[in-house]
Amino acid sequence: MILENILLNLLNIRSITAKEEQIKEYILNLLKDKYKILTIRNNILAYNNDFKIAFVGHIDTVDNINIKNGIIENDKVFGLGASDMKAGIAIMIALALEFYQSPILWVFYDREEGSFIDNGLNLVFEKFKDIIQKIEFAIIFEPTSNNVELGCNGVINYGIWVEGKSGHSARRETYLNPFYLSLPIINFFKDFNLPDYTLEIKLKKRDFKLVYKNNSVITQVKGYNDFDKENSFRNVVPQY
């Protein structure tokens, strides 16, 4: 199978976080005749010989709409997860099919795009600790535009409640709109830029500069009439 076909097949498999069963089976069917396979939940470990190197990638995607899913235009492949990170998974599969006698551990893990607690690597580290401890060097095929990155941002999520007063949208005197009250907060984060943090290190007598990039962004704005039920009436200004 050529790399392009593998990627297009992966893109045609919907695999949002916690629903990776189908893509797991696709990968297993390609590798099962060439490797010793270990699985837990939708996580896959494949290997043959003693190894010190691991190639690692997550098989889930975020949920989004992509009207060009699985389409190639001007040498670019479009689709949900094409960059993050089904292209990386396709490369891993193609390499695994070619170099199945090499001393490499292949790790395909689930639920990366969700919470840290549910991340598939936690299960892999717990269940297959003896195997994971053999790894001395790992490459994760996250999208980096052909740059080498020594890590990636962690995430801290905060929720901010802005309280207004609920009322019928046709009667301005009945409500205090929390969305308008939140504009100063939205504008603050729109213009807020955290500086990069640079660390200089020496490794085997060579100098390296590591740059840690930070970002703060609003990803969701929703209105509620109470804490338990989403505001489902479009003619009602919510309280929060």
CSV table of N, CA and C in Angstrom, one decimal, residues 90-236:
chain,number,residue,atom,x,y,z
A,90,ALA,N,-0.2,7.6,9.2
A,90,ALA,CA,0.1,6.9,7.9
A,90,ALA,C,1.5,6.7,7.7
A,91,ILE,N,2.4,7.6,8.0
A,91,ILE,CA,3.8,7.4,7.9
A,91,ILE,C,4.3,6.3,8.8
A,92,MET,N,3.8,6.3,10.0
A,92,MET,CA,4.2,5.2,10.9
A,92,MET,C,3.8,3.8,10.3
A,93,ILE,N,2.6,3.7,9.8
A,93,ILE,CA,2.1,2.4,9.3
A,93,ILE,C,3.0,2.0,8.1
A,94,ALA,N,3.2,3.0,7.2
A,94,ALA,CA,4.1,2.7,6.0
A,94,ALA,C,5.5,2.2,6.4
A,95,LEU,N,6.1,2.9,7.4
A,95,LEU,CA,7.4,2.5,7.9
A,95,LEU,C,7.3,1.1,8.6
A,96,ALA,N,6.3,0.9,9.3
A,96,ALA,CA,6.1,-0.4,10.1
A,96,ALA,C,6.0,-1.5,9.1
A,97,LEU,N,5.3,-1.4,8.0
A,97,LEU,CA,5.1,-2.4,7.0
A,97,LEU,C,6.4,-2.7,6.2
A,98,GLU,N,7.3,-1.7,6.1
A,98,GLU,CA,8.5,-1.8,5.4
A,98,GLU,C,9.7,-2.4,6.3
A,99,PHE,N,9.7,-1.9,7.6
A,99,PHE,CA,10.8,-2.2,8.4
A,99,PHE,C,10.4,-3.1,9.6
A,100,TYR,N,9.6,-4.1,9.3
A,100,TYR,CA,9.1,-4.9,10.4
A,100,TYR,C,10.1,-5.8,11.1
A,101,GLN,N,11.3,-5.9,10.5
A,101,GLN,CA,12.4,-6.6,11.2
A,101,GLN,C,13.3,-5.7,12.1
A,102,SER,N,13.0,-4.4,12.0
A,102,SER,CA,13.8,-3.5,12.7
A,102,SER,C,13.5,-3.4,14.2
A,103,PRO,N,14.5,-3.1,15.1
A,103,PRO,CA,14.2,-3.1,16.5
A,103,PRO,C,13.5,-1.8,17.0
A,104,ILE,N,12.3,-1.7,16.6
A,104,ILE,CA,11.4,-0.5,16.9
A,104,ILE,C,10.1,-0.9,17.5
A,105,LEU,N,9.7,-0.2,18.5
A,105,LEU,CA,8.4,-0.4,19.1
A,105,LEU,C,7.5,0.7,18.5
A,106,TRP,N,6.3,0.2,18.0
A,106,TRP,CA,5.3,1.1,17.4
A,106,TRP,C,4.2,1.2,18.4
A,107,VAL,N,3.9,2.5,18.8
A,107,VAL,CA,2.8,2.7,19.7
A,107,VAL,C,1.8,3.6,19.1
A,108,PHE,N,0.6,3.1,19.0
A,108,PHE,CA,-0.6,3.8,18.5
A,108,PHE,C,-1.5,4.0,19.7
A,109,TYR,N,-1.8,5.2,20.1
A,109,TYR,CA,-2.6,5.4,21.3
A,109,TYR,C,-3.8,6.2,21.1
A,110,ASP,N,-4.8,6.1,22.0
A,110,ASP,CA,-6.0,6.7,21.9
A,110,ASP,C,-6.2,7.9,22.9
A,111,ARG,N,-7.3,8.7,22.6
A,111,ARG,CA,-7.8,9.7,23.5
A,111,ARG,C,-6.7,10.8,23.9
A,112,GLU,N,-5.9,11.1,22.9
A,112,GLU,CA,-4.9,12.2,23.2
A,112,GLU,C,-5.5,13.6,23.2
A,113,GLU,N,-6.6,13.8,22.4
A,113,GLU,CA,-7.2,15.1,22.3
A,113,GLU,C,-8.1,15.4,23.5
A,114,GLY,N,-8.3,14.5,24.4
A,114,GLY,CA,-9.2,14.7,25.5
A,114,GLY,C,-8.4,15.1,26.7
A,115,SER,N,-9.0,14.7,27.9
A,115,SER,CA,-8.3,15.1,29.1
A,115,SER,C,-7.1,14.2,29.4
A,116,PHE,N,-6.2,14.7,30.2
A,116,PHE,CA,-5.0,14.0,30.5
A,116,PHE,C,-5.3,12.7,31.2
A,117,ILE,N,-6.3,12.7,32.1
A,117,ILE,CA,-6.7,11.5,32.8
A,117,ILE,C,-7.0,10.3,31.9
A,118,ASP,N,-7.7,10.6,30.8
A,118,ASP,CA,-8.1,9.5,29.9
A,118,ASP,C,-7.1,9.2,28.8
A,119,ASN,N,-6.0,10.0,28.7
A,119,ASN,CA,-5.0,9.8,27.7
A,119,ASN,C,-4.5,8.3,27.6
A,120,GLY,N,-4.5,7.7,26.4
A,120,GLY,CA,-4.2,6.3,26.3
A,120,GLY,C,-2.8,6.0,26.8
A,121,LEU,N,-1.9,6.9,26.7
A,121,LEU,CA,-0.5,6.6,27.2
A,121,LEU,C,-0.5,6.2,28.7
A,122,ASN,N,-1.4,6.8,29.4
A,122,ASN,CA,-1.5,6.4,30.9
A,122,ASN,C,-1.8,4.9,31.0
A,123,LEU,N,-2.7,4.4,30.2
A,123,LEU,CA,-3.0,3.0,30.2
A,123,LEU,C,-1.8,2.2,29.7
A,124,VAL,N,-1.2,2.6,28.7
A,124,VAL,CA,0.0,1.9,28.1
A,124,VAL,C,1.1,1.8,29.2
A,125,PHE,N,1.4,3.0,29.8
A,125,PHE,CA,2.5,3.0,30.8
A,125,PHE,C,2.2,2.1,32.0
A,126,GLU,N,0.9,2.0,32.4
A,126,GLU,CA,0.5,1.2,33.5
A,126,GLU,C,0.5,-0.3,33.2
A,127,LYS,N,-0.1,-0.6,32.0
A,127,LYS,CA,-0.3,-2.0,31.7
A,127,LYS,C,1.0,-2.7,31.2
A,128,PHE,N,1.8,-1.9,30.4
A,128,PHE,CA,2.9,-2.5,29.8
A,128,PHE,C,4.2,-1.8,30.2
A,129,LYS,N,4.3,-1.6,31.5
A,129,LYS,CA,5.4,-0.9,32.1
A,129,LYS,C,6.8,-1.6,31.8
A,130,ASP,N,6.8,-2.9,31.8
A,130,ASP,CA,8.1,-3.6,31.5
A,130,ASP,C,8.6,-3.3,30.1
A,131,ILE,N,7.6,-3.2,29.2
A,131,ILE,CA,8.0,-3.0,27.8
A,131,ILE,C,8.4,-1.5,27.6
A,132,ILE,N,7.6,-0.6,28.2
A,132,ILE,CA,7.9,0.8,28.0
A,132,ILE,C,9.3,1.2,28.6
A,133,GLN,N,9.7,0.5,29.7
A,133,GLN,CA,11.0,0.9,30.3
A,133,GLN,C,12.2,0.6,29.4
A,134,LYS,N,12.0,-0.2,28.4
A,134,LYS,CA,13.1,-0.5,27.5
A,134,LYS,C,13.4,0.6,26.5
A,135,ILE,N,12.5,1.6,26.4
A,135,ILE,CA,12.7,2.7,25.4
A,135,ILE,C,13.7,3.6,25.9
A,136,GLU,N,14.7,4.0,25.1
A,136,GLU,CA,15.7,5.0,25.4
A,136,GLU,C,15.4,6.3,24.6
A,137,PHE,N,14.7,6.1,23.5
A,137,PHE,CA,14.5,7.3,22.6
A,137,PHE,C,13.2,7.1,21.9
A,138,ALA,N,12.3,8.2,21.9
A,138,ALA,CA,11.0,8.1,21.2
A,138,ALA,C,10.8,9.3,20.3
A,139,ILE,N,10.2,9.0,19.2
A,139,ILE,CA,9.8,10.0,18.2
A,139,ILE,C,8.3,10.0,18.1
A,140,ILE,N,7.7,11.2,18.4
A,140,ILE,CA,6.2,11.3,18.3
A,140,ILE,C,5.9,12.1,17.0
A,141,PHE,N,5.1,11.5,16.2
A,141,PHE,CA,4.8,12.1,14.8
A,141,PHE,C,3.8,13.2,14.8
A,142,GLU,N,3.8,14.1,15.7
A,142,GLU,CA,2.9,15.2,15.7
A,142,GLU,C,3.3,16.2,14.6
A,143,PRO,N,2.3,17.0,14.1
A,143,PRO,CA,2.7,17.9,13.0
A,143,PRO,C,3.5,19.1,13.5
A,144,THR,N,4.7,19.2,12.9
A,144,THR,CA,5.6,20.3,13.2
A,144,THR,C,6.1,21.1,12.0
A,145,SER,N,5.5,20.9,10.8
A,145,SER,CA,6.0,21.5,9.6
A,145,SER,C,7.5,21.2,9.4
A,146,ASN,N,7.9,20.0,9.6
A,146,ASN,CA,9.2,19.5,9.4
A,146,ASN,C,10.3,20.1,10.3
A,147,ASN,N,9.8,20.6,11.4
A,147,ASN,CA,10.7,21.1,12.5
A,147,ASN,C,10.8,20.0,13.6
A,148,VAL,N,11.9,19.9,14.3
A,148,VAL,CA,12.0,19.0,15.4
A,148,VAL,C,11.7,19.7,16.6
A,149,GLU,N,10.7,19.2,17.4
A,149,GLU,CA,10.3,19.9,18.6
A,149,GLU,C,10.6,18.9,19.8
A,150,LEU,N,11.1,19.5,20.9
A,150,LEU,CA,11.4,18.6,22.1
A,150,LEU,C,10.2,18.9,23.0
A,151,GLY,N,9.0,18.5,22.6
A,151,GLY,CA,7.9,18.6,23.5
A,151,GLY,C,6.8,19.5,22.9
A,152,CYS,N,5.7,19.7,23.6
A,152,CYS,CA,4.6,20.5,23.1
A,152,CYS,C,3.9,21.1,24.3
A,153,ASN,N,3.1,22.1,24.1
A,153,ASN,CA,2.4,22.8,25.2
A,153,ASN,C,1.5,21.8,26.0
A,154,GLY,N,1.5,22.0,27.3
A,154,GLY,CA,0.5,21.4,28.1
A,154,GLY,C,-0.7,22.4,28.1
A,155,VAL,N,-1.8,22.0,28.7
A,155,VAL,CA,-3.0,22.8,28.6
A,155,VAL,C,-3.6,22.9,30.0
A,156,ILE,N,-4.0,24.1,30.4
A,156,ILE,CA,-4.8,24.4,31.6
A,156,ILE,C,-6.1,25.0,31.2
A,157,ASN,N,-7.2,24.5,31.5
A,157,ASN,CA,-8.5,25.0,31.1
A,157,ASN,C,-9.2,25.7,32.3
A,158,TYR,N,-9.7,26.9,32.0
A,158,TYR,CA,-10.4,27.7,33.0
A,158,TYR,C,-11.8,28.0,32.4
A,159,GLY,N,-12.8,28.1,33.3
A,159,GLY,CA,-14.1,28.5,32.9
A,159,GLY,C,-14.4,29.8,33.7
A,160,ILE,N,-14.9,30.8,33.0
A,160,ILE,CA,-15.3,32.1,33.6
A,160,ILE,C,-16.8,32.4,33.4
A,161,TRP,N,-17.5,32.6,34.5
A,161,TRP,CA,-18.9,32.9,34.4
A,161,TRP,C,-19.1,34.4,34.5
A,162,VAL,N,-19.9,34.9,33.6
A,162,VAL,CA,-20.3,36.3,33.6
A,162,VAL,C,-21.8,36.4,33.8
A,163,GLU,N,-22.2,37.0,34.9
A,163,GLU,CA,-23.6,37.0,35.2
A,163,GLU,C,-24.3,38.2,34.7
A,164,GLY,N,-25.4,38.0,34.0
A,164,GLY,CA,-26.3,39.1,33.6
A,164,GLY,C,-27.7,38.8,34.2
A,165,LYS,N,-28.7,39.1,33.5
A,165,LYS,CA,-30.1,38.9,33.9
A,165,LYS,C,-30.9,38.4,32.7
A,166,SER,N,-31.5,37.2,32.9
A,166,SER,CA,-32.3,36.6,31.9
A,166,SER,C,-33.6,37.4,31.6
A,167,GLY,N,-34.0,37.4,30.3
A,167,GLY,CA,-35.2,38.1,29.9
A,167,GLY,C,-35.5,37.8,28.4
A,168,HIS,N,-36.7,38.1,28.0
A,168,HIS,CA,-37.1,37.9,26.6
A,168,HIS,C,-36.4,38.9,25.7
A,169,SER,N,-35.8,38.4,24.6
A,169,SER,CA,-34.9,39.2,23.8
A,169,SER,C,-35.7,40.3,23.1
A,170,ALA,N,-37.0,40.2,23.0
A,170,ALA,CA,-37.8,41.3,22.4
A,170,ALA,C,-38.0,42.5,23.3
A,171,ARG,N,-37.7,42.3,24.6
A,171,ARG,CA,-38.0,43.4,25.6
A,171,ARG,C,-36.7,43.7,26.3
A,172,ARG,N,-36.1,44.8,25.8
A,172,ARG,CA,-34.8,45.2,26.2
A,172,ARG,C,-34.7,45.5,27.7
A,173,GLU,N,-35.8,46.0,28.3
A,173,GLU,CA,-35.8,46.4,29.7
A,173,GLU,C,-35.8,45.2,30.6
A,174,THR,N,-36.0,44.0,30.1
A,174,THR,CA,-36.1,42.8,31.0
A,174,THR,C,-34.8,42.1,31.2
A,175,TYR,N,-33.8,42.4,30.5
A,175,TYR,CA,-32.6,41.6,30.6
A,175,TYR,C,-31.3,42.4,30.7
A,176,LEU,N,-30.3,41.8,31.2
A,176,LEU,CA,-28.9,42.4,31.1
A,176,LEU,C,-28.0,41.3,30.5
A,177,ASN,N,-27.6,41.6,29.2
A,177,ASN,CA,-27.0,40.6,28.4
A,177,ASN,C,-25.6,40.2,28.8
A,178,PRO,N,-25.3,39.0,29.3
A,178,PRO,CA,-24.0,38.6,29.8
A,178,PRO,C,-22.9,38.5,28.7
A,179,PHE,N,-23.4,38.4,27.4
A,179,PHE,CA,-22.4,38.3,26.3
A,179,PHE,C,-21.8,39.7,26.2
A,180,TYR,N,-22.6,40.8,26.3
A,180,TYR,CA,-22.0,42.1,26.1
A,180,TYR,C,-21.1,42.4,27.3
A,181,LEU,N,-21.5,41.9,28.5
A,181,LEU,CA,-20.7,42.2,29.7
A,181,LEU,C,-19.3,41.5,29.6
A,182,SER,N,-19.3,40.4,28.8
A,182,SER,CA,-18.0,39.6,28.7
A,182,SER,C,-17.1,40.2,27.6
A,183,LEU,N,-17.5,41.2,26.9
A,183,LEU,CA,-16.6,41.8,25.8
A,183,LEU,C,-15.3,42.2,26.3
A,184,PRO,N,-15.2,42.9,27.5
A,184,PRO,CA,-13.8,43.3,28.0
A,184,PRO,C,-12.9,42.1,28.2
A,185,ILE,N,-13.5,41.0,28.7
A,185,ILE,CA,-12.7,39.8,28.9
A,185,ILE,C,-12.3,39.2,27.6
A,186,ILE,N,-13.2,39.1,26.6
A,186,ILE,CA,-12.8,38.6,25.3
A,186,ILE,C,-11.7,39.4,24.7
A,187,ASN,N,-11.9,40.8,24.7
A,187,ASN,CA,-10.8,41.6,24.2
A,187,ASN,C,-9.5,41.5,24.9
A,188,PHE,N,-9.5,41.3,26.2
A,188,PHE,CA,-8.3,41.1,26.9
A,188,PHE,C,-7.5,39.9,26.4
A,189,PHE,N,-8.2,38.8,26.2
A,189,PHE,CA,-7.5,37.6,25.7
A,189,PHE,C,-7.2,37.7,24.3
A,190,LYS,N,-8.0,38.4,23.5
A,190,LYS,CA,-7.6,38.6,22.1
A,190,LYS,C,-6.3,39.3,21.9
A,191,ASP,N,-6.0,40.2,22.8
A,191,ASP,CA,-4.8,41.0,22.7
A,191,ASP,C,-3.6,40.5,23.6
A,192,PHE,N,-3.9,39.4,24.4
A,192,PHE,CA,-3.0,39.0,25.4
A,192,PHE,C,-1.9,38.0,24.7
A,193,ASN,N,-0.7,38.4,24.9
A,193,ASN,CA,0.4,37.5,24.3
A,193,ASN,C,1.4,37.3,25.4
A,194,LEU,N,1.6,36.0,25.7
A,194,LEU,CA,2.6,35.6,26.6
A,194,LEU,C,4.0,35.5,25.9
A,195,PRO,N,5.0,36.0,26.5
A,195,PRO,CA,6.4,35.9,25.9
A,195,PRO,C,6.9,34.5,25.8
A,196,ASP,N,7.7,34.2,24.8
A,196,ASP,CA,8.4,32.9,24.7
A,196,ASP,C,9.4,32.8,25.8
A,197,TYR,N,9.6,31.6,26.3
A,197,TYR,CA,10.6,31.3,27.3
A,197,TYR,C,11.7,30.5,26.7
A,198,THR,N,12.9,31.1,26.7
A,198,THR,CA,14.1,30.4,26.1
A,198,THR,C,15.0,29.9,27.2
A,199,LEU,N,15.5,28.6,26.9
A,199,LEU,CA,16.4,28.0,27.8
A,199,LEU,C,17.6,27.5,27.0
A,200,GLU,N,18.8,27.9,27.5
A,200,GLU,CA,20.0,27.4,26.8
A,200,GLU,C,20.6,26.2,27.6
A,201,ILE,N,20.9,25.2,26.9
A,201,ILE,CA,21.4,24.0,27.6
A,201,ILE,C,22.7,23.5,26.8
A,202,LYS,N,23.4,22.7,27.5
A,202,LYS,CA,24.6,22.1,26.9
A,202,LYS,C,24.4,20.5,27.0
A,203,LEU,N,24.6,19.9,25.8
A,203,LEU,CA,24.4,18.4,25.7
A,203,LEU,C,25.5,17.9,24.9
A,204,LYS,N,26.3,17.0,25.6
A,204,LYS,CA,27.5,16.4,24.9
A,204,LYS,C,28.4,17.5,24.3
A,205,LYS,N,28.7,18.5,25.1
A,205,LYS,CA,29.6,19.6,24.7
A,205,LYS,C,29.0,20.5,23.6
A,206,ARG,N,27.7,20.3,23.2
A,206,ARG,CA,27.1,21.2,22.2
A,206,ARG,C,26.1,22.1,22.9
A,207,ASP,N,26.0,23.3,22.4
A,207,ASP,CA,25.0,24.2,22.9
A,207,ASP,C,23.7,24.2,22.2
A,208,PHE,N,22.6,24.2,22.9
A,208,PHE,CA,21.3,24.1,22.3
A,208,PHE,C,20.4,25.2,22.9
A,209,LYS,N,19.5,25.8,22.1
A,209,LYS,CA,18.6,26.8,22.6
A,209,LYS,C,17.2,26.2,22.5
A,210,LEU,N,16.5,26.0,23.6
A,210,LEU,CA,15.1,25.5,23.6
A,210,LEU,C,14.2,26.7,23.8
A,211,VAL,N,13.2,26.8,22.9
A,211,VAL,CA,12.2,27.9,23.0
A,211,VAL,C,10.8,27.3,23.3
A,212,TYR,N,10.3,27.7,24.4
A,212,TYR,CA,9.0,27.3,24.9
A,212,TYR,C,8.0,28.4,24.5
A,213,LYS,N,7.0,28.0,23.7
A,213,LYS,CA,6.0,29.0,23.3
A,213,LYS,C,4.7,28.9,24.1
A,214,ASN,N,4.1,30.0,24.4
A,214,ASN,CA,2.9,30.0,25.2
A,214,ASN,C,1.8,30.6,24.5
A,215,ASN,N,0.6,30.3,24.9
A,215,ASN,CA,-0.6,30.8,24.2
A,215,ASN,C,-1.8,30.8,25.2
A,216,SER,N,-2.6,31.8,25.1
A,216,SER,CA,-3.9,31.8,25.9
A,216,SER,C,-5.0,32.2,24.9
A,217,VAL,N,-6.0,31.4,24.9
A,217,VAL,CA,-7.1,31.6,23.9
A,217,VAL,C,-8.4,31.2,24.4
A,218,ILE,N,-9.5,31.9,23.9
A,218,ILE,CA,-10.9,31.5,24.3
A,218,ILE,C,-11.3,30.5,23.2
A,219,THR,N,-11.8,29.3,23.6
A,219,THR,CA,-12.3,28.3,22.6
A,219,THR,C,-13.8,28.1,22.7
A,220,GLN,N,-14.5,28.6,23.6
A,220,GLN,CA,-15.9,28.4,23.7
A,220,GLN,C,-16.6,29.5,24.4
A,221,VAL,N,-17.7,30.0,23.9
A,221,VAL,CA,-18.6,30.9,24.6
A,221,VAL,C,-20.0,30.4,24.5
A,222,LYS,N,-20.6,30.1,25.6
A,222,LYS,CA,-22.0,29.6,25.6
A,222,LYS,C,-22.8,30.3,26.7
A,223,GLY,N,-24.1,30.3,26.4
A,223,GLY,CA,-25.0,30.9,27.4
A,223,GLY,C,-25.9,29.9,28.1
A,224,TYR,N,-26.1,30.1,29.4
A,224,TYR,CA,-26.9,29.2,30.2
A,224,TYR,C,-28.0,30.0,31.0
A,225,ASN,N,-29.1,29.4,31.1
A,225,ASN,CA,-30.1,30.0,32.0
A,225,ASN,C,-29.9,29.5,33.5
A,226,ASP,N,-29.3,28.3,33.6
A,226,ASP,CA,-28.9,27.8,34.9
A,226,ASP,C,-27.7,26.9,34.7
A,227,PHE,N,-27.2,26.4,35.8
A,227,PHE,CA,-26.0,25.6,35.8
A,227,PHE,C,-26.2,24.2,35.2
A,228,ASP,N,-27.5,23.7,35.1
A,228,ASP,CA,-27.8,22.4,34.7
A,228,ASP,C,-28.3,22.2,33.3
A,229,LYS,N,-28.8,23.3,32.8
A,229,LYS,CA,-29.5,23.2,31.5
A,229,LYS,C,-29.0,24.3,30.5
A,230,GLU,N,-28.6,23.9,29.3
A,230,GLU,CA,-28.2,24.9,28.3
A,230,GLU,C,-29.4,25.7,27.9
A,231,ASN,N,-29.1,27.0,27.6
A,231,ASN,CA,-30.2,27.8,27.1
A,231,ASN,C,-30.6,27.4,25.7
A,232,SER,N,-31.8,26.8,25.5
A,232,SER,CA,-32.2,26.3,24.2
A,232,SER,C,-33.2,27.1,23.5
A,233,PHE,N,-33.5,28.3,24.1
A,233,PHE,CA,-34.5,29.2,23.4
A,233,PHE,C,-33.8,30.4,22.9
A,234,ARG,N,-33.9,30.6,21.5
A,234,ARG,CA,-33.2,31.6,20.9
A,234,ARG,C,-33.8,33.0,21.1
A,235,ASN,N,-35.0,33.0,21.7
A,235,ASN,CA,-35.6,34.3,22.0
A,235,ASN,C,-35.5,34.7,23.4
A,236,VAL,N,-34.6,34.0,24.1
A,236,VAL,CA,-34.3,34.3,25.5
A,236,VAL,C,-32.8,34.7,25.7
